[in-house]
mmCIF file of C-alpha atoms and ligand atoms in Angstrom:
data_model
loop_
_atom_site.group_PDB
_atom_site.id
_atom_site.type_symbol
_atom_site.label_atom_id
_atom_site.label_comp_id
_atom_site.label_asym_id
_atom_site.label_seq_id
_atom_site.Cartn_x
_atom_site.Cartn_y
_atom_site.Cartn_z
ATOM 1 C CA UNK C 18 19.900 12.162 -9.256
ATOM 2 C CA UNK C 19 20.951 9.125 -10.709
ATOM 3 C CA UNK C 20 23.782 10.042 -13.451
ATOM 4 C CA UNK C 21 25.769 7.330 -15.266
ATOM 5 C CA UNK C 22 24.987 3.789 -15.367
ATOM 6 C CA UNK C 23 27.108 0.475 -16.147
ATOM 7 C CA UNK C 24 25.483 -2.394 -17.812
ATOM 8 C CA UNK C 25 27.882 -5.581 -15.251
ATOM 9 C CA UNK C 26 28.523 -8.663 -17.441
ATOM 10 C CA UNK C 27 28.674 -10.890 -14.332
ATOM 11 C CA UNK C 28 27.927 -10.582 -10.605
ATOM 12 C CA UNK C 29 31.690 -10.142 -9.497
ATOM 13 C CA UNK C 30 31.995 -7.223 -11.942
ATOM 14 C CA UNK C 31 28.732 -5.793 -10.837
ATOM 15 C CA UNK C 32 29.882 -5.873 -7.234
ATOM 16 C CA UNK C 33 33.286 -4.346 -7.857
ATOM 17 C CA UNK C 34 31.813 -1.384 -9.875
ATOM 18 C CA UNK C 35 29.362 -0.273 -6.731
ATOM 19 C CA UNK C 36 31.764 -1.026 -3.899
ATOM 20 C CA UNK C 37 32.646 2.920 -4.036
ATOM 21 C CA UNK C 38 28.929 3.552 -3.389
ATOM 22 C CA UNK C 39 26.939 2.747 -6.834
ATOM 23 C CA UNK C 40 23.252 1.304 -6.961
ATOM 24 C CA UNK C 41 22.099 -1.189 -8.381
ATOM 25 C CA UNK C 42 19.879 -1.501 -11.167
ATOM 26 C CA UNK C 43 17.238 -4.194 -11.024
ATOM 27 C CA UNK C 44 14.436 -4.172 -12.155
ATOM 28 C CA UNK C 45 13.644 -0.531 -11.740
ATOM 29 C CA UNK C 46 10.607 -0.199 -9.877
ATOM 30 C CA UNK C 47 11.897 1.371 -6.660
ATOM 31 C CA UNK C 48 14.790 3.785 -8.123
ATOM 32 C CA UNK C 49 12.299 4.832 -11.071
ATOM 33 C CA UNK C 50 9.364 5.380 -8.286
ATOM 34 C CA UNK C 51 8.014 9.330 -8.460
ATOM 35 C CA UNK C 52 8.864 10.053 -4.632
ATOM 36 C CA UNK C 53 11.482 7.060 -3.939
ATOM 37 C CA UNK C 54 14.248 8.468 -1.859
ATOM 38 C CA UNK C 55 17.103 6.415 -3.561
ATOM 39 C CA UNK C 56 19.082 8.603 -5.406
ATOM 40 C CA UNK C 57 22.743 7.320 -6.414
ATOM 41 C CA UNK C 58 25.373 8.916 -8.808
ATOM 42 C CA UNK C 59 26.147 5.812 -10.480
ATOM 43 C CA UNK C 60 24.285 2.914 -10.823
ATOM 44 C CA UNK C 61 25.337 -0.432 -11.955
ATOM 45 C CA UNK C 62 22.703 -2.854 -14.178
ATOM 46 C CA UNK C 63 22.196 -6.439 -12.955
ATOM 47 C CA UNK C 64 19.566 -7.582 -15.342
ATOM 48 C CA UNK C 65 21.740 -8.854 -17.913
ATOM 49 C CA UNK C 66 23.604 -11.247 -15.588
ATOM 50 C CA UNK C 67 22.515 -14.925 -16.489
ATOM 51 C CA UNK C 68 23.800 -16.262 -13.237
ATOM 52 C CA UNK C 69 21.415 -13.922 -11.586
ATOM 53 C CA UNK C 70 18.176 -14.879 -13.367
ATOM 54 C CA UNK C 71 18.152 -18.656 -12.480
ATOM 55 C CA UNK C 72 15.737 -20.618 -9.832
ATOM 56 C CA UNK C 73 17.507 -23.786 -8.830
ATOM 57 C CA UNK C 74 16.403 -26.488 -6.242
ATOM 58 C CA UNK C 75 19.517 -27.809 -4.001
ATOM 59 C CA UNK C 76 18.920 -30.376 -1.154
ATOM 60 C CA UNK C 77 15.290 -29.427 0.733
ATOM 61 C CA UNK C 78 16.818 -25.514 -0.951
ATOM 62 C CA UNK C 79 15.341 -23.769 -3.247
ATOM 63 C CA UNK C 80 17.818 -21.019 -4.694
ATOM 64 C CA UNK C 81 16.410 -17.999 -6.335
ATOM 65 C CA UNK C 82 18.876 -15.945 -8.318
ATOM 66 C CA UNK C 83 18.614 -11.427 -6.993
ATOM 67 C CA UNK C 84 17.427 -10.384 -10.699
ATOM 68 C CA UNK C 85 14.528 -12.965 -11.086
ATOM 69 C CA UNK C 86 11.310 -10.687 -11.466
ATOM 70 C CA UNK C 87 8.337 -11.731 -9.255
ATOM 71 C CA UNK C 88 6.749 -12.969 -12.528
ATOM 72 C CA UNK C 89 9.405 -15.173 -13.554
ATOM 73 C CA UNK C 90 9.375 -16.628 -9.732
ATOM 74 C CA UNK C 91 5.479 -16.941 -10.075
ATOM 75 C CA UNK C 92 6.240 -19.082 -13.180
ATOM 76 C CA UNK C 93 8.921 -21.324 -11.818
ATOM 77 C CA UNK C 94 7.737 -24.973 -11.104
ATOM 78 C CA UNK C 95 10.625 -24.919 -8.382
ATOM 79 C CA UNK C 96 9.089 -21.741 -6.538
ATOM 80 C CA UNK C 97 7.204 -22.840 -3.116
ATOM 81 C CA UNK C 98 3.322 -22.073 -3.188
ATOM 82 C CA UNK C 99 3.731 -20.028 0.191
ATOM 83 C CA UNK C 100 5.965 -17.892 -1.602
ATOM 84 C CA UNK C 101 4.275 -17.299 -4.647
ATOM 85 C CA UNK C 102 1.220 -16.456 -2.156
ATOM 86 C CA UNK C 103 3.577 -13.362 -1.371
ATOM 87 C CA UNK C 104 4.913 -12.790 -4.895
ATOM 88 C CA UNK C 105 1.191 -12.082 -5.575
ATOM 89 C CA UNK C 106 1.448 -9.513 -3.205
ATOM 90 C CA UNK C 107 2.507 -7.425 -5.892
ATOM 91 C CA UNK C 108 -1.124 -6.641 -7.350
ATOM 92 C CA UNK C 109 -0.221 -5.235 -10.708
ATOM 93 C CA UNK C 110 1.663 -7.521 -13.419
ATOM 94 C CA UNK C 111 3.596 -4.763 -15.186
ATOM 95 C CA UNK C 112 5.363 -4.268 -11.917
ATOM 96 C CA UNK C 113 5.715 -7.808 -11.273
ATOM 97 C CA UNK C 114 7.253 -7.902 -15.105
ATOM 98 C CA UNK C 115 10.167 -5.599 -13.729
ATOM 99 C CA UNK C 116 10.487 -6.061 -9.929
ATOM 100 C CA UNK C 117 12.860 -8.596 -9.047
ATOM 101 C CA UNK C 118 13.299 -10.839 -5.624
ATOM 102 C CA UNK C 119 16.585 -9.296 -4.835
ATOM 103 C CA UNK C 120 15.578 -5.639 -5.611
ATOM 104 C CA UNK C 121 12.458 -6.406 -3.001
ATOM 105 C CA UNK C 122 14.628 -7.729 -0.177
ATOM 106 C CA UNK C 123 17.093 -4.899 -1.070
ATOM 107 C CA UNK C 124 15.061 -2.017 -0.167
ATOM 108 C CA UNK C 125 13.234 -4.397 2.811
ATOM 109 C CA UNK C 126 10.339 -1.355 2.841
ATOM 110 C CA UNK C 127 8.240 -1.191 6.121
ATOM 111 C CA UNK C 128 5.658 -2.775 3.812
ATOM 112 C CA UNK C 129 7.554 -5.312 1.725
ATOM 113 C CA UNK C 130 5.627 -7.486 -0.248
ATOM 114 C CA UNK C 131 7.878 -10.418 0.692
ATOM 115 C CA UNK C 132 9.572 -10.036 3.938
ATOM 116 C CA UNK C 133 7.304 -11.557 6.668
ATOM 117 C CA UNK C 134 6.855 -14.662 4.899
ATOM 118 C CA UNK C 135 10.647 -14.486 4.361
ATOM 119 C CA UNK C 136 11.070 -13.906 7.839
ATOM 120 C CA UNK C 137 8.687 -16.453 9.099
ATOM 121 C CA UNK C 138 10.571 -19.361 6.738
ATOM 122 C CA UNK C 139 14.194 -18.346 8.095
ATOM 123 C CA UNK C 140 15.074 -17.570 4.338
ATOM 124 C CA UNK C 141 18.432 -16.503 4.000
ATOM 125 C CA UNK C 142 20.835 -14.301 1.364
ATOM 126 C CA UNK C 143 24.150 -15.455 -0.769
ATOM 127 C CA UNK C 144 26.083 -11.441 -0.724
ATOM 128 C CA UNK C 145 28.927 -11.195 -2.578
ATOM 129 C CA UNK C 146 31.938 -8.658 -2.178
ATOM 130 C CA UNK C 147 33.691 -6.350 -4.376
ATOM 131 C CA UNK C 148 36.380 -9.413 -4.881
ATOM 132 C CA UNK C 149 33.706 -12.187 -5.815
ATOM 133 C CA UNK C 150 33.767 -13.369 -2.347
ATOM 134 C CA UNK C 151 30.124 -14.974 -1.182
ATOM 135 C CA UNK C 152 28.763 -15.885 2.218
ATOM 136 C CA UNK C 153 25.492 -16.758 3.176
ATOM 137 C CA UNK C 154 23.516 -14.852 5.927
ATOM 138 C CA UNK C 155 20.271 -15.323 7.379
ATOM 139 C CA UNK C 156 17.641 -12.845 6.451
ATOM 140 C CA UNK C 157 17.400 -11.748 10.142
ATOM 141 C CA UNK C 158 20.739 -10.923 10.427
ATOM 142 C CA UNK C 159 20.901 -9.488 7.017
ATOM 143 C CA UNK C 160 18.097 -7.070 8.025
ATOM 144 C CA UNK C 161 19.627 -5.833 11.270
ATOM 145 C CA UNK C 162 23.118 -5.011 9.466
ATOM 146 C CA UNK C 163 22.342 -4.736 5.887
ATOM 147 C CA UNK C 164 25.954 -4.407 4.712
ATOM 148 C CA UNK C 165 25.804 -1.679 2.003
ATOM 149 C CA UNK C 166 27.024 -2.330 -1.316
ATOM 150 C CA UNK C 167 26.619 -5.549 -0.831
ATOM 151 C CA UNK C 168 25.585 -7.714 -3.508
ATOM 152 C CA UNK C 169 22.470 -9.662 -2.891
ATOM 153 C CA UNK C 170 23.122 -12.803 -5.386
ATOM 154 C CA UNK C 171 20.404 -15.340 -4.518
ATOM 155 C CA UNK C 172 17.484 -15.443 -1.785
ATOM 156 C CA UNK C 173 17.518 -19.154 -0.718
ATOM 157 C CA UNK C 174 14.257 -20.212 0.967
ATOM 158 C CA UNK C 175 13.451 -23.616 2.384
ATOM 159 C CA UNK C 176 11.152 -25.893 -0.171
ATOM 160 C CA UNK C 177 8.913 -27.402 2.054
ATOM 161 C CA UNK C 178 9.027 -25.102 5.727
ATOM 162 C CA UNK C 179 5.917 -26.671 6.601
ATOM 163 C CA UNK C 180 2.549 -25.123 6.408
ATOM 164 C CA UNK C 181 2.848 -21.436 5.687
ATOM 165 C CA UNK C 182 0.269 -18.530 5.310
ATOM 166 C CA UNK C 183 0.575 -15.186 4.831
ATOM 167 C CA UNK C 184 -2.082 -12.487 4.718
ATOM 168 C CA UNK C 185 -1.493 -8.826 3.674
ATOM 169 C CA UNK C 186 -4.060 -5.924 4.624
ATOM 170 C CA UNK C 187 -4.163 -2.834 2.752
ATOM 171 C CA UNK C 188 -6.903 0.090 1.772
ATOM 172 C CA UNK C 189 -6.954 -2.090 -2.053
ATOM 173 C CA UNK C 190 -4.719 -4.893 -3.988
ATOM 174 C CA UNK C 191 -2.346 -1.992 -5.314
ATOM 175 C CA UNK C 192 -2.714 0.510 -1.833
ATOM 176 C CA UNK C 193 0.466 0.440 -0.134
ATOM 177 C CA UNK C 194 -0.030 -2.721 3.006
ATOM 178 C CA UNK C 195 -0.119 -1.456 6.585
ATOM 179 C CA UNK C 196 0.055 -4.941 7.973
ATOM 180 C CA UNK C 197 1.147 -8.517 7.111
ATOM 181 C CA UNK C 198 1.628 -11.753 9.159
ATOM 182 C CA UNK C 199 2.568 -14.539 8.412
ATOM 183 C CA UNK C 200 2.898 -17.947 10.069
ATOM 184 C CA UNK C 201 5.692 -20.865 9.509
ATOM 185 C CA UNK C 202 4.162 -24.293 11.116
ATOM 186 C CA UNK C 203 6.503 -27.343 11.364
ATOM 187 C CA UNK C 204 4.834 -29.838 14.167
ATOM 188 C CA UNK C 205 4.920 -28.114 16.759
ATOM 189 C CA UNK C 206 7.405 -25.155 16.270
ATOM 190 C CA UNK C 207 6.044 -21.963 15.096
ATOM 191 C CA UNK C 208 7.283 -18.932 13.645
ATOM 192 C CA UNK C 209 5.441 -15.763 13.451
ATOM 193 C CA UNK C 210 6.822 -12.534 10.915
ATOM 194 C CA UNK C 211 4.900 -9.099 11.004
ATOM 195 C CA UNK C 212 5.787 -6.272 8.530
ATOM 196 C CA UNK C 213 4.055 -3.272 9.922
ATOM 197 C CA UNK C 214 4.131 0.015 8.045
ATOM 198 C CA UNK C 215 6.254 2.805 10.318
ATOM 199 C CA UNK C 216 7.518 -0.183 12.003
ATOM 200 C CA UNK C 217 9.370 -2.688 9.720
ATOM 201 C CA UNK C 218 9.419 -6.484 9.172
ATOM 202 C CA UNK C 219 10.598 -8.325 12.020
ATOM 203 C CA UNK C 220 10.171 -12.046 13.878
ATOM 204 C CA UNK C 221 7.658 -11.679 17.380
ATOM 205 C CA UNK C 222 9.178 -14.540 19.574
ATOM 206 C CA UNK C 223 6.131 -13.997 22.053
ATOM 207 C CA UNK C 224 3.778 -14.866 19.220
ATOM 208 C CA UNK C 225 5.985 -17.224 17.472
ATOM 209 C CA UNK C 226 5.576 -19.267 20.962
ATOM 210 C CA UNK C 227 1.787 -18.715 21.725
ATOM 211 C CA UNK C 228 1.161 -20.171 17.585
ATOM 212 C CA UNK C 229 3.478 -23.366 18.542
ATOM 213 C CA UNK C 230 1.342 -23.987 22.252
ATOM 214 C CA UNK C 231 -1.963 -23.672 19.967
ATOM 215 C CA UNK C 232 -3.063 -20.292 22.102
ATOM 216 C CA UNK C 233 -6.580 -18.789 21.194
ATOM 217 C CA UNK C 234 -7.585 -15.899 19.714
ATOM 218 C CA UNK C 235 -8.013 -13.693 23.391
ATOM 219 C CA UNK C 236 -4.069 -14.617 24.100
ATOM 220 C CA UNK C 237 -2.682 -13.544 20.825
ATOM 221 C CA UNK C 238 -4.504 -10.312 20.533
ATOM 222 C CA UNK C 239 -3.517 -9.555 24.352
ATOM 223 C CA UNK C 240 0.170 -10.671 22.985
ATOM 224 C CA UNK C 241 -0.154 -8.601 19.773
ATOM 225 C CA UNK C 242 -1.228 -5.549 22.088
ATOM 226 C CA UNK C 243 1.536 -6.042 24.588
ATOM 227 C CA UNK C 244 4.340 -6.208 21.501
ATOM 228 C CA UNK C 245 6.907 -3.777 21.798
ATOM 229 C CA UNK C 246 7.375 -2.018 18.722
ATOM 230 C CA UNK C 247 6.146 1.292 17.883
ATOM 231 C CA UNK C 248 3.155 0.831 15.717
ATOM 232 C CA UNK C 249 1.689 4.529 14.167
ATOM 233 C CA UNK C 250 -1.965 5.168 14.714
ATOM 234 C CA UNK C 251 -2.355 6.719 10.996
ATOM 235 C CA UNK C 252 -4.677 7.157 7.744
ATOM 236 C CA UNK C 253 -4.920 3.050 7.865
ATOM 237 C CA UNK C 254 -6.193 2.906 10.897
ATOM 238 C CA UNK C 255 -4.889 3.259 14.822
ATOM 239 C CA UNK C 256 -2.224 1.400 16.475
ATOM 240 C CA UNK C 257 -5.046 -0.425 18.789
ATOM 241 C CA UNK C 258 -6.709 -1.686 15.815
ATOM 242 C CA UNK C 259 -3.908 -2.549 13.663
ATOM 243 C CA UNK C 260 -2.614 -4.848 16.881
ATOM 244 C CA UNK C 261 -6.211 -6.355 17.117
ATOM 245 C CA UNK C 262 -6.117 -7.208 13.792
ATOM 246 C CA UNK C 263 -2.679 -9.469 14.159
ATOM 247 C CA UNK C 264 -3.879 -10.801 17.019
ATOM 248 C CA UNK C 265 -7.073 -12.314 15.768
ATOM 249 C CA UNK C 266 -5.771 -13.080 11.854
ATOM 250 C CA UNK C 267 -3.204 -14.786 13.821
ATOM 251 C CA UNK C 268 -5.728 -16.972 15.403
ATOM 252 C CA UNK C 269 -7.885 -17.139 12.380
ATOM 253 C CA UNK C 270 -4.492 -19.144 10.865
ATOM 254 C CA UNK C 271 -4.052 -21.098 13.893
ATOM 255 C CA UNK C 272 -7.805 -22.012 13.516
ATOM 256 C CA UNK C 273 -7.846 -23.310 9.566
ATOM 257 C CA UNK C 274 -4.697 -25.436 10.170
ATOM 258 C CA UNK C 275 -6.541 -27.103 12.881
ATOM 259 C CA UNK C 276 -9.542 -27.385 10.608
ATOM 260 C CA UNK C 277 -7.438 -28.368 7.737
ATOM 261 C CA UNK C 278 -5.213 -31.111 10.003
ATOM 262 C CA UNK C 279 -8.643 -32.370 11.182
ATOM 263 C CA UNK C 280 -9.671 -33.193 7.982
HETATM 264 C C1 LIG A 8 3.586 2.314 -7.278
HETATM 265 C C2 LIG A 8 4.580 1.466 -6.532
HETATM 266 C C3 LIG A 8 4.179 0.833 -5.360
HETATM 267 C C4 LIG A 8 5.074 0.016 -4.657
HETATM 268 N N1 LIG A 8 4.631 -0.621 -3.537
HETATM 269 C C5 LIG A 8 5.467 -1.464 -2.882
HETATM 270 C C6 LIG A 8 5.012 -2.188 -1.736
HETATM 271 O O1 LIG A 8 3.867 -2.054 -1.304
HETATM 272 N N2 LIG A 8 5.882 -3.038 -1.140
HETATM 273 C C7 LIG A 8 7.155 -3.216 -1.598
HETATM 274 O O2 LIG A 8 7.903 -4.025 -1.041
HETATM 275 N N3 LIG A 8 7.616 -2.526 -2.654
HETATM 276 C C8 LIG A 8 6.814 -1.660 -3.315
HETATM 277 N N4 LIG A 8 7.277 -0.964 -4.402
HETATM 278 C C9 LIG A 8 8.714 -1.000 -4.710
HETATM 279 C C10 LIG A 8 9.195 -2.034 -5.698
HETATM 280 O O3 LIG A 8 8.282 -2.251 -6.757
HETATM 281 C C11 LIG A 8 9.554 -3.402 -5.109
HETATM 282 O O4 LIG A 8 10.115 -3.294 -3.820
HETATM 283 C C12 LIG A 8 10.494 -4.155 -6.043
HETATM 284 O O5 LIG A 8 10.567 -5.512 -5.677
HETATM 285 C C13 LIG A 8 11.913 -3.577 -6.083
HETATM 286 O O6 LIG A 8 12.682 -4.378 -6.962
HETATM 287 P P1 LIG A 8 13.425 -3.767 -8.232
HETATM 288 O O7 LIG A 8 14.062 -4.907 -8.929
HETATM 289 O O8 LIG A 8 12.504 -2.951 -9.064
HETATM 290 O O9 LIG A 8 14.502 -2.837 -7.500
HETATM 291 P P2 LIG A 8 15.256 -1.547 -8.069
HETATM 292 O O10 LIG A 8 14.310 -0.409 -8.136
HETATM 293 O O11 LIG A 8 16.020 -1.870 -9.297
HETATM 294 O O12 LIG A 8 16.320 -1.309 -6.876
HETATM 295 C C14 LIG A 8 15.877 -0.888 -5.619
HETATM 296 C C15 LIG A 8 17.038 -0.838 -4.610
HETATM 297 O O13 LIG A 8 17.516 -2.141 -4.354
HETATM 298 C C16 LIG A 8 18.921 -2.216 -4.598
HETATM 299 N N5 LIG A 8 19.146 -3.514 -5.224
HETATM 300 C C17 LIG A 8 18.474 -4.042 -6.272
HETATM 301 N N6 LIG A 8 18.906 -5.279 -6.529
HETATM 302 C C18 LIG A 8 19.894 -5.531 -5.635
HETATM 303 C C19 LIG A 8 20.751 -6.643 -5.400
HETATM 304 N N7 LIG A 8 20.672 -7.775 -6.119
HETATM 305 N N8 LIG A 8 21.655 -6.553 -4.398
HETATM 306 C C20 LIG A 8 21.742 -5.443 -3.628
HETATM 307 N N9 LIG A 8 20.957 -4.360 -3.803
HETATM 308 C C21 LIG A 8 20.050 -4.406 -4.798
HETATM 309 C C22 LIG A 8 19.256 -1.050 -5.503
HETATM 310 O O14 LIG A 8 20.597 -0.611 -5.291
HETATM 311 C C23 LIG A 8 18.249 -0.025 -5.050
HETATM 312 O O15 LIG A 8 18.758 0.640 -3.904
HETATM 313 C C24 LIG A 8 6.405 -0.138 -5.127
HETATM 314 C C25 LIG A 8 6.801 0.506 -6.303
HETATM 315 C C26 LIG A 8 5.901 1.294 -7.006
HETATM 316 C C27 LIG A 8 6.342 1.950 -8.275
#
């Protein structure tokens, strides 16, 4: 049960007051769940922290501040179209009112809204310590340690990755997703993400290297059967069909950038 919460006036205060183990409280939308399994004694607010809120374009950077809500990032002129393809993710606009970026890489669920295309862009994370210390880690990396406590300042993503698409399957627009790819093209380097539910977001080098050589839709889904992860045959459907179905919407994205390059 969550029992006593501090309003942080800036991000260094905010990361000294959870260092002994607080939350923190974004936007809401995961601690206030019914069922969510975060549960803290003290949680610390980050929505009043202007240095938080902003979006700001650095270099070929674009900087997006932990307590911007998907809306506000929808609204941004700086925000890159393949992400706000994923910000949409988030079907219902009340939620995307209150959700923030940083509270949605935070709890990196095993159907994130934003993940794979995060993954698939190498987007990376400023963290700060309990002494106001930053350092910038790739999202990767950030996934596989998640240093707890940590204060996620700002999700920096690249402005123009080069073509990006991400689709997201699930039973309706506000079901929970059991699958999303996504696909980072830049000449002829490719980067393929999956978020999988029971699995997890993570990169597939085998089908990050089939999408750069161009392979067709019989390859991928051969590749997509062969990956080694542990994918749930469940109420969405089983584990051979949800592999199928990365396979060929993998090729399906392969196939309309070759349509669209063509034209
Ligand atoms: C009905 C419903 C369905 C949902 N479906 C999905 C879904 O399909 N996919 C999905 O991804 N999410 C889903 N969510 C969860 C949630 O809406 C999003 O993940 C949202 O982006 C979380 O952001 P928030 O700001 O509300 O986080 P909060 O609820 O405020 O915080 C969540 C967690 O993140 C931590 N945190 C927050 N901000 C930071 C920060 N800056 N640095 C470090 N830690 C931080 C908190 O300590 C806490 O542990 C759903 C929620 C609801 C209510």
């Amino acid at each position: 049960m969550d029992e006593r919460l501090v309003i942080a006036a800036s991000a260094q205060e905010a990361a000294k007051l959870a260092a002994s183990g607080a939350g923190y409280l974004a936007g809401g939308t995961e601690l206030n769940r019914l069922g969510s399994k975060l549960h803290y004694e003290k949680l610390v607010s980050i929505r009043r922290i202007a240095e938080l809120a902003k979006v700001e374009a650095k270099g070929d950077e674009v900087r997006i501040g932990a307590a911007v809500t998907f809306q506000d990032a929808l609204q941004s002129e700086l925000v890159p179209a393949y992400l706000k393809e994923a910000l949409l993710f988030m079907g219902s606009r009340t939620k995307r009112n209150m959700a923030t970026v940083g509270g949605n890489v935070a709890c990196w669920r095993d159907d994130s809204y934003l993940a794979a295309t995060l993954l698939a862009v190498g987007a990376s994370v400023e963290l700060m310590n309990e002494t106001g210390a930053t350092r910038r880690l790739g999202l990767e990396e950030w996934a596989a340690t998640q240093p707890e406590h940590r204060l996620v300042c700002r999700l920096i993503v690249p402005a123009k990755p080069g073509r990006v698409v991400s689709k997201r399957y699930a039973n309706t627009m506000e079901s929970l997703s059991y699958l999303v790819v996504s696909l980072c093209q830049d000449g002829d380097a490719a980067r393929v993400a999956l978020t999988v539910k029971g699995v997890g977001a993570f990169v597939s080098p085998e089908l990050s290297e089939a999408a750069a050589r161009g392979a067709g839709e019989d390859e991928l889904v051969e590749l997509a059967y062969g990956l080694d992860v542990a994918v749930p045959s469940d109420m969405y459907g089983s584990e051979r069909y949800k592999r199928y179905l990365a396979g060929v919407t993998l090729a399906r994205m392969l196939e309309d950038g070759g349509r669209d390059g063509a034209r």
